[in-house]
Short mmCIF file of C-alpha atoms and ligand atoms in Angstrom, two decimals:
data_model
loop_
_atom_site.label_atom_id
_atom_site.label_comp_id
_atom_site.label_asym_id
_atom_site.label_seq_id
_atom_site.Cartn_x
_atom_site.Cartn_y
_atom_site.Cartn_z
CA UNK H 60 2.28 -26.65 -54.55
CA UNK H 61 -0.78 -25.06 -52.87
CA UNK H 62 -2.41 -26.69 -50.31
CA UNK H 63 -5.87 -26.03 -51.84
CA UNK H 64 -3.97 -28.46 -54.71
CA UNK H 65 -2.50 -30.95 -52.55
CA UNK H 66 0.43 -29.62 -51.43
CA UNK H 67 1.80 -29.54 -47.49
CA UNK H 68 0.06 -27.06 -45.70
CA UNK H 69 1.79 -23.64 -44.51
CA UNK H 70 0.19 -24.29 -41.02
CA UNK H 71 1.74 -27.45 -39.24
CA UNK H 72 -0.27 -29.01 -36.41
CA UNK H 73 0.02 -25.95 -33.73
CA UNK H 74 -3.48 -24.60 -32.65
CA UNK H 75 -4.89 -21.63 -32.95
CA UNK H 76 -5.77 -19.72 -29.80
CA UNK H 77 -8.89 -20.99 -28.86
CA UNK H 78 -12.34 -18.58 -28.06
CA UNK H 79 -13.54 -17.62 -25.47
CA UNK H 80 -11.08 -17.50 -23.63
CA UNK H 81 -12.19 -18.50 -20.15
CA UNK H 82 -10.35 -19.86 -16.83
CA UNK H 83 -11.05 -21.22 -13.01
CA UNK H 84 -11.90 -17.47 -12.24
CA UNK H 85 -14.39 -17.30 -14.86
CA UNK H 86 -16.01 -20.43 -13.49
CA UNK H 87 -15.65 -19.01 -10.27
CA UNK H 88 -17.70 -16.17 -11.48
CA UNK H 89 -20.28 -19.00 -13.18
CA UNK H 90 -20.74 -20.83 -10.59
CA UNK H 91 -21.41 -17.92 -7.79
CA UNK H 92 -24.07 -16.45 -9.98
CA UNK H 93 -25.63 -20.47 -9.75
CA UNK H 94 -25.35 -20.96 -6.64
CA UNK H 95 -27.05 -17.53 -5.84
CA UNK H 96 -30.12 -19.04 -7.01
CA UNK H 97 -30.89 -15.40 -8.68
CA UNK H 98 -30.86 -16.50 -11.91
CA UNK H 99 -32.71 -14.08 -13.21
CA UNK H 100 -33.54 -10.10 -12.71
CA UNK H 101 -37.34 -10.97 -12.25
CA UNK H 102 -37.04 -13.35 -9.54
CA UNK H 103 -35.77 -12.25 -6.12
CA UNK H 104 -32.38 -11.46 -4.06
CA UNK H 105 -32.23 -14.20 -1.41
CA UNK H 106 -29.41 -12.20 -0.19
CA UNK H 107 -30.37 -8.86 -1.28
CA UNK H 108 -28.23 -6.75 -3.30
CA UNK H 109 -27.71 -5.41 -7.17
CA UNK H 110 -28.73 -8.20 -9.99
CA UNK H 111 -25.22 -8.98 -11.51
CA UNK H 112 -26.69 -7.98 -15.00
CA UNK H 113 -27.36 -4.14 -13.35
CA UNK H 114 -23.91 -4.52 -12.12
CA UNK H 115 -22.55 -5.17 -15.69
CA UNK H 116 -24.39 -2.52 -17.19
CA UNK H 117 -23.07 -0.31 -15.11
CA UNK H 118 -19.70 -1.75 -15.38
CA UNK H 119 -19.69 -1.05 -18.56
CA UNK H 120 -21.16 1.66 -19.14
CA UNK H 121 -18.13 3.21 -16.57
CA UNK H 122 -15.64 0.84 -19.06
CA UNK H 123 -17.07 3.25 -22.28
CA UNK H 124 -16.66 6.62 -20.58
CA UNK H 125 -20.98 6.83 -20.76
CA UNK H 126 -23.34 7.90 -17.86
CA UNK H 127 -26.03 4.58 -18.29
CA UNK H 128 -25.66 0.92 -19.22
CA UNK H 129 -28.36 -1.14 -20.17
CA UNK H 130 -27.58 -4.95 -20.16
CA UNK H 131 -29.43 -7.57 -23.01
CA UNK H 132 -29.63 -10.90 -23.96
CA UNK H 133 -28.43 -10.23 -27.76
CA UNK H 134 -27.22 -6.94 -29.48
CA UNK H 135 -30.39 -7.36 -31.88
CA UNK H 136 -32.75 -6.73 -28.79
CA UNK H 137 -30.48 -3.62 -27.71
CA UNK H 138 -30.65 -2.27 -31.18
CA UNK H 139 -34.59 -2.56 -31.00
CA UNK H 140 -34.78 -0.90 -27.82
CA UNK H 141 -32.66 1.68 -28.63
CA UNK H 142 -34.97 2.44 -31.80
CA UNK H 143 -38.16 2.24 -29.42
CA UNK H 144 -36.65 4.34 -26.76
CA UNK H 145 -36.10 6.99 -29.86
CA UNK H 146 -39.79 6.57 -30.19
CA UNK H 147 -39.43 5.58 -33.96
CA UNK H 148 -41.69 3.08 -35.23
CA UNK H 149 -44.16 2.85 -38.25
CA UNK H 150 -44.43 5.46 -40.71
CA UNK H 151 -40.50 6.20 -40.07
CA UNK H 152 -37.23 5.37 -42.03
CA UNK H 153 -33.89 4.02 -40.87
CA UNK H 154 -30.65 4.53 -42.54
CA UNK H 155 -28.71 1.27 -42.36
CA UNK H 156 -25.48 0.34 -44.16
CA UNK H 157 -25.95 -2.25 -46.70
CA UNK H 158 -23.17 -3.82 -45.92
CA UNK H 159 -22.98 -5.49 -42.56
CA UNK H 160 -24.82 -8.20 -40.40
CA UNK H 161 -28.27 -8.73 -40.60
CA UNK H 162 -29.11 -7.53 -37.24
CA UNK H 163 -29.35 -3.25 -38.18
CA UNK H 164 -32.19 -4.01 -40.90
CA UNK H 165 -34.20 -6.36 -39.06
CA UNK H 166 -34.16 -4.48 -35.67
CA UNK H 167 -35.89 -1.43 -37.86
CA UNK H 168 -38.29 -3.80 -39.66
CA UNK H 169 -39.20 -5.33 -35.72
CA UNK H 170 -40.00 -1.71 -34.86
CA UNK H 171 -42.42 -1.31 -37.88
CA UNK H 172 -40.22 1.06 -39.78
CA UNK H 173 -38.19 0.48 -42.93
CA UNK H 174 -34.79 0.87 -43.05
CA UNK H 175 -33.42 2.02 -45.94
CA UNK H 176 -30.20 0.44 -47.19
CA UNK H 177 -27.27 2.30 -48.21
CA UNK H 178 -23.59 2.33 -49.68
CA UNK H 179 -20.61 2.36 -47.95
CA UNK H 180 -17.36 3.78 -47.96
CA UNK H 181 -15.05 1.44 -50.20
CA UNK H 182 -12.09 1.20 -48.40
CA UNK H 183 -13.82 0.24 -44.94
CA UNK H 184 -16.95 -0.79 -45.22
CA UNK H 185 -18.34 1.91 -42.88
CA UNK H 186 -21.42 3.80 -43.63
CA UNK H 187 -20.29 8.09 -44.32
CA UNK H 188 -22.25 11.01 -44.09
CA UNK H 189 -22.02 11.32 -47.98
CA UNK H 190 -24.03 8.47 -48.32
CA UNK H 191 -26.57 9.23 -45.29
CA UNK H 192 -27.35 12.80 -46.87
CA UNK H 193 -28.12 11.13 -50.28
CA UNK H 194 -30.82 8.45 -48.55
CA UNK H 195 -32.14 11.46 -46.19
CA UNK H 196 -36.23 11.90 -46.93
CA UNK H 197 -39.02 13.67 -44.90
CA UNK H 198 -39.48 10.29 -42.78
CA UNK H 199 -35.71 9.27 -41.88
CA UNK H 200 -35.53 9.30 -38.21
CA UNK H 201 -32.46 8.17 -36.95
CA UNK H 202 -28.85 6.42 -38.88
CA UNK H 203 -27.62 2.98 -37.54
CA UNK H 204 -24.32 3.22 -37.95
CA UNK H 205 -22.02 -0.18 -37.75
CA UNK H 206 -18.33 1.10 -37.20
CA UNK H 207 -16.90 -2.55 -39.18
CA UNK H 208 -14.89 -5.37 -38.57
CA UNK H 209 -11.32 -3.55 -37.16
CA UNK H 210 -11.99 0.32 -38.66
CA UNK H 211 -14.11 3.11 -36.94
CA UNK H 212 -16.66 4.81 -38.99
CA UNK H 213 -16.24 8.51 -39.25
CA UNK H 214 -18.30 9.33 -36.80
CA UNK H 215 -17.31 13.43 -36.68
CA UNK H 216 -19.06 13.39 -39.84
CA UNK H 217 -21.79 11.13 -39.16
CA UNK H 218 -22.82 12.99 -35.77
CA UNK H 219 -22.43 16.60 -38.50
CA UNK H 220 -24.74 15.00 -40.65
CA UNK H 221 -27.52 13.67 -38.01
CA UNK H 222 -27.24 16.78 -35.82
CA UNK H 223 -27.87 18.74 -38.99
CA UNK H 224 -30.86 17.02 -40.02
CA UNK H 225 -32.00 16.80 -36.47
CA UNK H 226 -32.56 12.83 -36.60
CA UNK H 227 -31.00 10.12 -34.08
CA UNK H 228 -27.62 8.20 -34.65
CA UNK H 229 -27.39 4.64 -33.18
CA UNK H 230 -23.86 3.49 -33.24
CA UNK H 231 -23.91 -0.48 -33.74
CA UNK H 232 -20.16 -1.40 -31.83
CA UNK H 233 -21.23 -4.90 -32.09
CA UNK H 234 -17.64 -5.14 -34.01
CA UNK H 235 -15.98 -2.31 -32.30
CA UNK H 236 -15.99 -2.88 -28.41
CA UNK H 237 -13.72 -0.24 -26.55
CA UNK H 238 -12.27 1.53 -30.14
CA UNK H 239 -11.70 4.69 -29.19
CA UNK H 240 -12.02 7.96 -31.48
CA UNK H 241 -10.35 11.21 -30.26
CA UNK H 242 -10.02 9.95 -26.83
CA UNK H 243 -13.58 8.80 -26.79
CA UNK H 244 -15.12 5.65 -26.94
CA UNK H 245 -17.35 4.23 -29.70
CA UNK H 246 -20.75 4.16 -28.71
CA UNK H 247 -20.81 7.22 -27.26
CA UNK H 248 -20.99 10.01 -29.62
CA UNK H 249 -24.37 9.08 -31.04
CA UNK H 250 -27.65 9.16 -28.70
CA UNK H 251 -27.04 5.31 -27.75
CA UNK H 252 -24.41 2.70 -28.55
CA UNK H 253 -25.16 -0.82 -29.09
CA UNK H 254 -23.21 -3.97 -28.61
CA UNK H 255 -23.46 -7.41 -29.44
CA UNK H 256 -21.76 -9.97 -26.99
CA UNK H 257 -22.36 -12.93 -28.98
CA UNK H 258 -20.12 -16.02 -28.82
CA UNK H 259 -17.88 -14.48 -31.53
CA UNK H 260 -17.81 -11.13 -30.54
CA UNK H 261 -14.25 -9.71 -29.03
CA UNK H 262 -16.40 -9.27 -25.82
CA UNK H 263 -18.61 -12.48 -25.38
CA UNK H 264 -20.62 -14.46 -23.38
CA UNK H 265 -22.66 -16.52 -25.77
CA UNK H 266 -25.58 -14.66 -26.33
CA UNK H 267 -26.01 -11.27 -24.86
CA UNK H 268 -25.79 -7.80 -25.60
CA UNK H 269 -25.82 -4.41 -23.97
CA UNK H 270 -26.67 -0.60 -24.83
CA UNK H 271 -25.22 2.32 -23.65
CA UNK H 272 -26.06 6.20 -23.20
CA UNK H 273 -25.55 9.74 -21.33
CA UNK H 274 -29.08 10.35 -21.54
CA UNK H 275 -31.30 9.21 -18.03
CA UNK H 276 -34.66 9.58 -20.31
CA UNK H 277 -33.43 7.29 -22.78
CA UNK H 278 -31.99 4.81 -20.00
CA UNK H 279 -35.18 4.52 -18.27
CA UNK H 280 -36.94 4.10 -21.46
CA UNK H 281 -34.51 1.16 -22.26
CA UNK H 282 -34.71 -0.22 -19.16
CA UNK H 283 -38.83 -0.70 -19.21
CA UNK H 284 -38.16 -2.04 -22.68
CA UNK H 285 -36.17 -4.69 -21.97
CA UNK H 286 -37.77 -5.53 -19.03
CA UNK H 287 -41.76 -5.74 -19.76
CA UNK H 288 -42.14 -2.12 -18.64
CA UNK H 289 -40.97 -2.36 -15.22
CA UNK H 290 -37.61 -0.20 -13.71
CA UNK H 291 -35.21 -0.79 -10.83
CA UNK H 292 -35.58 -0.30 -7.58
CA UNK H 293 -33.48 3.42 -6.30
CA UNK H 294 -31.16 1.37 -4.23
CA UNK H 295 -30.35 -2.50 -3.99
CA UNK H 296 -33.30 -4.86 -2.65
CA UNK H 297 -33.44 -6.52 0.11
CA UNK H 298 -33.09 -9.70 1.47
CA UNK H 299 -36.04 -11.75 0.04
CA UNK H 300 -37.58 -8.49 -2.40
CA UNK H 301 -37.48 -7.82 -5.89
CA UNK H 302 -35.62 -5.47 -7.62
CA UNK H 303 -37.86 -4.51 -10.47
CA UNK H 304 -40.96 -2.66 -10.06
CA UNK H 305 -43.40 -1.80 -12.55
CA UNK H 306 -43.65 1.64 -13.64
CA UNK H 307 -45.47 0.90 -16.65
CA UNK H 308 -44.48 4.20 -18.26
CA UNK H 309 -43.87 2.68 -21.96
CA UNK H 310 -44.79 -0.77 -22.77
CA UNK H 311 -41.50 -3.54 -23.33
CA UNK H 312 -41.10 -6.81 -24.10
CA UNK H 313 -38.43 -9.62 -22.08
CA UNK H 314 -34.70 -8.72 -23.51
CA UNK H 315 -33.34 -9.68 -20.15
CA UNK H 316 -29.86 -11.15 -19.37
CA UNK H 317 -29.65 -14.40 -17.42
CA UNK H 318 -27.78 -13.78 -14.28
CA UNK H 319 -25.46 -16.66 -14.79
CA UNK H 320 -24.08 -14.67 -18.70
CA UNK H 321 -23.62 -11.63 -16.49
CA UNK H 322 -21.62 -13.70 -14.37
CA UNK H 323 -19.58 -14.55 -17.09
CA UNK H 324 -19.20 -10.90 -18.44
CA UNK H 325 -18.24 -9.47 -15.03
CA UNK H 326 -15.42 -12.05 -15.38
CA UNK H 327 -14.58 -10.80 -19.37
CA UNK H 328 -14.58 -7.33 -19.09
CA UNK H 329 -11.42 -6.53 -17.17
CA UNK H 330 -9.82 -8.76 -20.01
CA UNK H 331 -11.11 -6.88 -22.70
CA UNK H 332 -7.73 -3.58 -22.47
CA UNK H 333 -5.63 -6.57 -22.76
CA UNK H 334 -6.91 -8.58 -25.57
CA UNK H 335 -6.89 -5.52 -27.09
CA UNK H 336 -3.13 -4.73 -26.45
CA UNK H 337 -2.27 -8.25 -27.72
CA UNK H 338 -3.79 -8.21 -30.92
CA UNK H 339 -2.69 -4.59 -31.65
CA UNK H 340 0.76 -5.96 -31.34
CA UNK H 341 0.33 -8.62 -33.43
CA UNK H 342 -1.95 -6.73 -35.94
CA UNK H 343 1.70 -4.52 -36.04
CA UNK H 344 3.69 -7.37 -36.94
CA UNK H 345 1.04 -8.66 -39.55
CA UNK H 346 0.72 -5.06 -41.60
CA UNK H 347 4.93 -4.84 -41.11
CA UNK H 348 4.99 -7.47 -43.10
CA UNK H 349 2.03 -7.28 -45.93
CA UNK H 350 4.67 -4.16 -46.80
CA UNK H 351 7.24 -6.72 -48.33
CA UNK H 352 3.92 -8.30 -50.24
CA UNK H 353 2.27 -7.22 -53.64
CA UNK H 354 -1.20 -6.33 -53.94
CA UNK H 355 -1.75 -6.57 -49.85
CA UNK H 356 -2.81 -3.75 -47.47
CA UNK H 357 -3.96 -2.62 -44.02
CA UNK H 358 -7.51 -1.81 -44.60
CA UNK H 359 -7.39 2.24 -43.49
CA UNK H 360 -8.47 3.26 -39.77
CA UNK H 361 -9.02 7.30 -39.53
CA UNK H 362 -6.34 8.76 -38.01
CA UNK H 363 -8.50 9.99 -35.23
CA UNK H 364 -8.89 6.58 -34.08
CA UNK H 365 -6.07 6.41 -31.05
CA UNK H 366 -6.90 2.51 -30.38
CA UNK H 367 -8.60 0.50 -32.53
CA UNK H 368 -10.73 -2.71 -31.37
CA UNK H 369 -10.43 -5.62 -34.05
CA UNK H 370 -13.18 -8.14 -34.42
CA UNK H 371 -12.45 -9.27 -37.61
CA UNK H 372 -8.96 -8.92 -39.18
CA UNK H 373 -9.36 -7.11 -42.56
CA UNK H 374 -6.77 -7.10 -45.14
CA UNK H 375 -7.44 -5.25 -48.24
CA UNK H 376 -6.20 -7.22 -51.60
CA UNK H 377 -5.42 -6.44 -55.24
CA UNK H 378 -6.86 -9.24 -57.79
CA UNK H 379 -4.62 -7.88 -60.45
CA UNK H 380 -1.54 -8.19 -58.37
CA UNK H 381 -2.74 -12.06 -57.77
CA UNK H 382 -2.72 -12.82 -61.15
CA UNK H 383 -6.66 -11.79 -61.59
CA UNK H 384 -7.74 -14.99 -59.10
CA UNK H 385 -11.44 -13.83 -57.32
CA UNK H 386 -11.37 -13.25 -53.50
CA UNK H 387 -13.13 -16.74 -52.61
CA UNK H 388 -10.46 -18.55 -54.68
CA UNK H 389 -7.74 -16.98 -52.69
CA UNK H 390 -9.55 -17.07 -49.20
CA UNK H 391 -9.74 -20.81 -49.38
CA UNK H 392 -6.21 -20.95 -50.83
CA UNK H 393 -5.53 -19.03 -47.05
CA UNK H 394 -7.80 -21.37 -45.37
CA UNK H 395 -6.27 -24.11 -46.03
CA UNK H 396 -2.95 -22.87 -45.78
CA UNK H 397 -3.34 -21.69 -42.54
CA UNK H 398 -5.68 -24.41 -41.70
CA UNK H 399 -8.18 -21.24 -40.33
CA UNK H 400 -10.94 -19.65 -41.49
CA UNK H 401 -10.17 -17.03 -43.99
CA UNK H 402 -12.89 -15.57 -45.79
CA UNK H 403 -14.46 -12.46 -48.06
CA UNK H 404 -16.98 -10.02 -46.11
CA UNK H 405 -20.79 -10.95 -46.61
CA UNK H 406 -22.57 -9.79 -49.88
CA UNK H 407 -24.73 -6.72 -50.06
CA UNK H 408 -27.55 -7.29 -47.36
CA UNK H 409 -30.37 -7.70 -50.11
CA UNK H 410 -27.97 -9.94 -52.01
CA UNK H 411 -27.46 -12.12 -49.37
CA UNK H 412 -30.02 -14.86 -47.60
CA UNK H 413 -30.77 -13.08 -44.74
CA UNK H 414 -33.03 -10.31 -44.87
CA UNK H 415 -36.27 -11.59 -46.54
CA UNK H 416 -38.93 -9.65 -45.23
CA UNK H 417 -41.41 -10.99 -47.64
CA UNK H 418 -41.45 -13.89 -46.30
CA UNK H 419 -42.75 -12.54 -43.01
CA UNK H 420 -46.95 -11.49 -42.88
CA UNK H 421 -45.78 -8.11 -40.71
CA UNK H 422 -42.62 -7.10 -42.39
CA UNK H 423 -43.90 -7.69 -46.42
CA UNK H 424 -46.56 -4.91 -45.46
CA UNK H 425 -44.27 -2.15 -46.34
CA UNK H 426 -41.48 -3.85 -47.95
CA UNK H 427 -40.82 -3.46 -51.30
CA UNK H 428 -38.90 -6.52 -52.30
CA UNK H 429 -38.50 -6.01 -56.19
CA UNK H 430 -37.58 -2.59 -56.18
CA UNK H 431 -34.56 -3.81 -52.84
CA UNK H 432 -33.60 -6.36 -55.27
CA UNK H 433 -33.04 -3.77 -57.82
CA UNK H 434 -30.71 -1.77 -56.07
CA UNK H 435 -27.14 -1.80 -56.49
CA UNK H 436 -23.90 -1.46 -53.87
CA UNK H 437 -21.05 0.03 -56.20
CA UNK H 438 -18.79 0.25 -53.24
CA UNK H 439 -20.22 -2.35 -50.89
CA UNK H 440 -19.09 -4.67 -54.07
CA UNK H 441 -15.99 -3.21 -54.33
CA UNK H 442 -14.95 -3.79 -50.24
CA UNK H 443 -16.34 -7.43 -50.71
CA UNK H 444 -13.71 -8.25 -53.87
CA UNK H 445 -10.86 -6.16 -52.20
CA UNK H 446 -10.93 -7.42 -48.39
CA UNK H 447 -9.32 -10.85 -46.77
CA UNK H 448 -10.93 -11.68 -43.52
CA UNK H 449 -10.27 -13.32 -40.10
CA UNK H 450 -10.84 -13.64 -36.81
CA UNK H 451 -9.78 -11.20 -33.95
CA UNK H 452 -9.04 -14.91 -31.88
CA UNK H 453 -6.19 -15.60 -34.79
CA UNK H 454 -4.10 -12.14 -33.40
CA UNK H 455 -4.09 -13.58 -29.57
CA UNK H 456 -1.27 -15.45 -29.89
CA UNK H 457 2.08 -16.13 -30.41
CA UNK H 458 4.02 -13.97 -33.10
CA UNK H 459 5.12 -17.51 -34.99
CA UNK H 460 1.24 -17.36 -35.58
CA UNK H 461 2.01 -13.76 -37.31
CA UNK H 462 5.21 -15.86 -39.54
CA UNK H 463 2.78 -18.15 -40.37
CA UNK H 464 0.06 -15.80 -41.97
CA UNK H 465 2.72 -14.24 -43.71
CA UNK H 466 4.34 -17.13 -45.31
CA UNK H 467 0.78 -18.39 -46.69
CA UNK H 468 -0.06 -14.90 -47.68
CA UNK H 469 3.64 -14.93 -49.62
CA UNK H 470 3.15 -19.04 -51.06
CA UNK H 471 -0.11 -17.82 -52.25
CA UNK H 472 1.07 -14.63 -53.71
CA UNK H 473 3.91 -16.61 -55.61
CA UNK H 474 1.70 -19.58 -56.89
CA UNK H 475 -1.30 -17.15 -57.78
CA UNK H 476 -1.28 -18.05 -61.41
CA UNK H 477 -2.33 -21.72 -60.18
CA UNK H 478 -5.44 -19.93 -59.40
CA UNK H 479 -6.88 -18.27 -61.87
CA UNK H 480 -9.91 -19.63 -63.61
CA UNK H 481 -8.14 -21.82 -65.88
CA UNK H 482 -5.53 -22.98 -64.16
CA UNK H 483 -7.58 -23.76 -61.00
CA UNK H 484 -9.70 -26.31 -63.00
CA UNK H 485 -6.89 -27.88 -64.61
CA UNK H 486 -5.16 -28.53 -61.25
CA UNK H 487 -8.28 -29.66 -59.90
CA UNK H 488 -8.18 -32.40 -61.91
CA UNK H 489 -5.23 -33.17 -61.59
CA UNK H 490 -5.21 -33.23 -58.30
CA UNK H 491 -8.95 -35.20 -58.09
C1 PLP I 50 -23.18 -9.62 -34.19
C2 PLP I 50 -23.83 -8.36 -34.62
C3 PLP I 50 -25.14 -8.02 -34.24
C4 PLP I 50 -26.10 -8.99 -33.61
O1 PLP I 50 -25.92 -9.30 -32.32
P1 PLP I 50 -26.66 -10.55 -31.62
O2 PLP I 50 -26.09 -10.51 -30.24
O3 PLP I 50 -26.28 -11.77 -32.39
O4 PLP I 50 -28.10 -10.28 -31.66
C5 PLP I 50 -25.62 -6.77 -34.58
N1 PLP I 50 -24.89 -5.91 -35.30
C6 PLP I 50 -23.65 -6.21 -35.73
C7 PLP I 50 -22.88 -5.22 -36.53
C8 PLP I 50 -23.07 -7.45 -35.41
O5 PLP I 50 -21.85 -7.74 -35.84
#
C-alpha cells in the first residue's frame, strides 16, 4: 500500500542531507567578520583593508569567468539594479518568463516599467527567443531571462535575438550558479548576470545576492545603486577611514551586504565545484535509473551545456503512463514516500498569489490586471503537469539516497491506479 494510504513508508528513518551545509571553518569565517567590528560597508575599517562583501564580489566575479562583481543583500535588489544601471525605467517594457519566481516581474514593476509576461519552452521551463520575438514592441528594453531549476536556457539564441533588436539581456542564475554553456559561465553572456543567494539557493547565505558583468560603466553604476550613490575607494582604506565615497553620479538606494553574510559566502564559495560534482553524480545514478521506469524522464539540458548546476531536481512525468493521476496527487504520493518534499513547479506567475500589482498605489498605475488575468501559458501549463520536483540538498548524499528515490518512484508507478480520482477517494476513506 502507498504511504499517502497508510502504508510503510519507502523512506525509513535516515536523514536527508541537511542545508546549508556549514562547519567550524564557516564559523571561523562568522565569527572573524564579528569580531572585526566592520559589520557593515558604510561604517569604517578599524584595521584598514577591503570590506569582505568587495572581496566576495570580486571573488566571484573571478569564480564566473566576468571582469566585475557586485555583492547584494537579495537577488531581487541585484535584479533592480541591474535594470537601473540599463537605465530602463517608466515608459519601458521587460520581457519576463511567466513561469518562474516572483522576483523577475516585480524587480521591473520596482523600476516603473512593466514587464511583460511570456511563454516558455515546454520541456524546460526556460524562456526562448521564439517567444521573446513574439512579445517584442517599440518599448521592450531589455529580456530577463531565468535559466530554471537544473536546465540552461538557450542563451545562443536569446543573446541572437536581443543583439538583433538592440535591447539588454539580464540573465537571472538565481537557479543556475556556476552552469556553464560552451565553456562559459551563466551570467555572463548577457550585459549582467544576477544571482540570488537566498537560504535555499545552491549558493547561500540566508539572504543575499550578487550581480555580475564585463562592463566597468555598468559596475560603477551598480555599485552607486546599491550603495546610496556612493563608490569605493581606488585602493583599500585605511586604518580608521571609510571605504565608500560619494560620487553621487546616479542616485541608489541601500542593497548592501552585511559584512558578517559575506563572511559566510567567502567560506561557501570554494564549496560550490564540489557540491556541484556530488550531485552530478548522483543526478547520474537517478536518470540511470528513471530508464527502467514508465512515463519518467530527465528533463532536457542543451547539449551545449558542459556542466550543469542543479537547484531544483526536475523530473519530467507522463500522467497517462501513471494511470491518468494529476501531478499534485503523485508529488505527495513521493513526499511521503520519501518522507521529502516533492512537489510540481509554481503556476503561471499571474495565476499564482504573488504578483498582485493592483494591490499596490505605484504598481496598479500601469498595470492592467484584467487583461494579465486573461492571458494564457499553453506551455508554462504543460511544464507544470509534466515536471516532479526536488531539492538540489536531496542529491548531496549518499547513493542509498538515489535507491531510495527510485524505489518510491517504482511503488508509486506500480500502485498508480490507487490514485486516480476515484480510487484516491475511495481509499481515503478507507483509510480515514
Ligand atoms: C530566488 C530567486 C530570486 C529572488 O532572490 P532573493 O534573494 O530571494 O531576492 C530571483 N529570481 C529567481 C529565478 C529566483 O529563483
Amino acid at each position: 500500500m502507498l504511504a499517502i494510504h497508510g502504508g510503510t513508508p519507502v523512506r525509513g528513518a535516515a536523514a536527508w542531507p541537511q542545508w546549508p551545509q556549514y562547519d567550524e571553518r564557516t564559523e571561523a569565517e562568522l565569527l572573524a567578520a564579528l569580531r572585526s567590528s566592520r559589520w557593515s560597508v558604510s561604517w569604517y575599517a578599524p584595521e584598514g583593508g577591503k570590506s569582505r562583501e568587495r572581496l566576495f564580489g570580486a571573488a566571484f566575479a573571478r569564480y564566473n569567468g566576468a571582469a566585475y562583481g557586485v555583492s547584494v543583500d537579495h537577488g531581487s535588489s541585484a535584479l533592480v539594479i541591474a535594470l537601473e544601471a540599463l537605465g530602463i525605467g517608466p515608459g519601458d517594457e521587460v520581457i519576463v518568463p511567466a513561469l518562474t519566481w516572483v522576483a523577475p516581474a516585480t524587480a521591473v514593476l520596482r523600476v516603473g516599467a512593466l514587464p511583460v509576461l511570456v511563454d516558455v519552452d515546454p520541456e524546460t521551463g526556460c524562456l526562448t527567443a521564439d517567444q521573446v520575438r513574439a512579445a517584442l514592441s517599440g518599448r521592450t528594453r531589455a529580456v530577463i531571462a531565468v535559466h530554471l531549476a537544473c536546465t540552461v536556457a538557450r542563451i545562443d539564441e536569446l543573446v541572437a535575438v536581443t543583439t538583433a533588436a538592440g535591447i539588454a539581456l539580464i540573465e537571472d542564475c538565481s537557479q543556475s550558479h556556476g552552469a556553464r554553456w560552451a565553456g562559459r559561465a551563466v551570467g555572463t553572456f548577457g550585459d549582467i548576470g544576477v544571482f540570488s543567494l537566498g537560504a535555499a539557493k545552491s549558493l547561500a547565505a540566508g539572504e543575499a545576492g550578487a550581480a555580475i558583468t564585463d562592463s566597468l560603466e555598468l559596475y560603477r553604476r551598480m555599485l552607486m545603486l546599491r550603495a546610496d550613490s556612493r563608490g569605493y575607494t581606488e585602493g583599500p582604506p585605511g586604518a580608521g577611514e571609510y571605504e565608500l565615497v560619494e560620487l553621487g553620479e546616479i542616485m541608489g538606494g541601500n542593497y548592501c551586504m552585511s559584512e558578517l553574510t559575506a563572511g559566510v559566502l567567502l567560506d561557501q564559495l570554494p564549496r560550490l565545484d564540489g557540491q556541484h560534482a556530488r550531485r552530478g553524480i548522483r543526478a547520474a545514478q537517478l536518470e540511470d535509473g528513471l530508464a527502467g521506469i514508465p512515463g519518467l524522464s530527465p528533463i532536457p539540458v542543451p547539449a551545449q551545456v558542459d556542466r550543469r548546476a542543479i537547484y531544483e531536481y526536475g523530473v519530467r512525468f507522463d500522467p497517462n503512463a501513471f494511470d491518468g493521476a494529476p501531478i499534485e496527487r503523485v508529488a505527495a504520493a513521493l513526499s511521503a514516500e520519501l518522507r521529502t518534499k516533492i512537489y510540481p513547479p509554481r503556476v503561471p506567475l499571474p495565476r499564482g498569489n504573488l504578483l498582485r500589482p493592483q494591490s499596490k498605489p505605484g504598481f496598479a498605475r500601469f498595470w492592467d490586471a484584467k487583461r494579465a488575468a486573461g492571458r494564457e501559458f499553453p506551455a508554462a501549463d504543460h511544464y507544470r503537469e509534466h515536471t516532479l520536483l526536488m531539492h538540489h540538498s536531496v542529491l548531496l548524499g549518499a547513493r542509498t539516497d538515489i535507491d531510495d528515490i527510485l524505489t518510491a518512484l517504482h511503488k508509486v508507478h506500480t500502485h498508480a491506479d490507487a490514485l486516480t480520482d476515484a480510487n484516491y477517494s475511495a481509499m481515503k476513506g478507507i483509510t480515514a
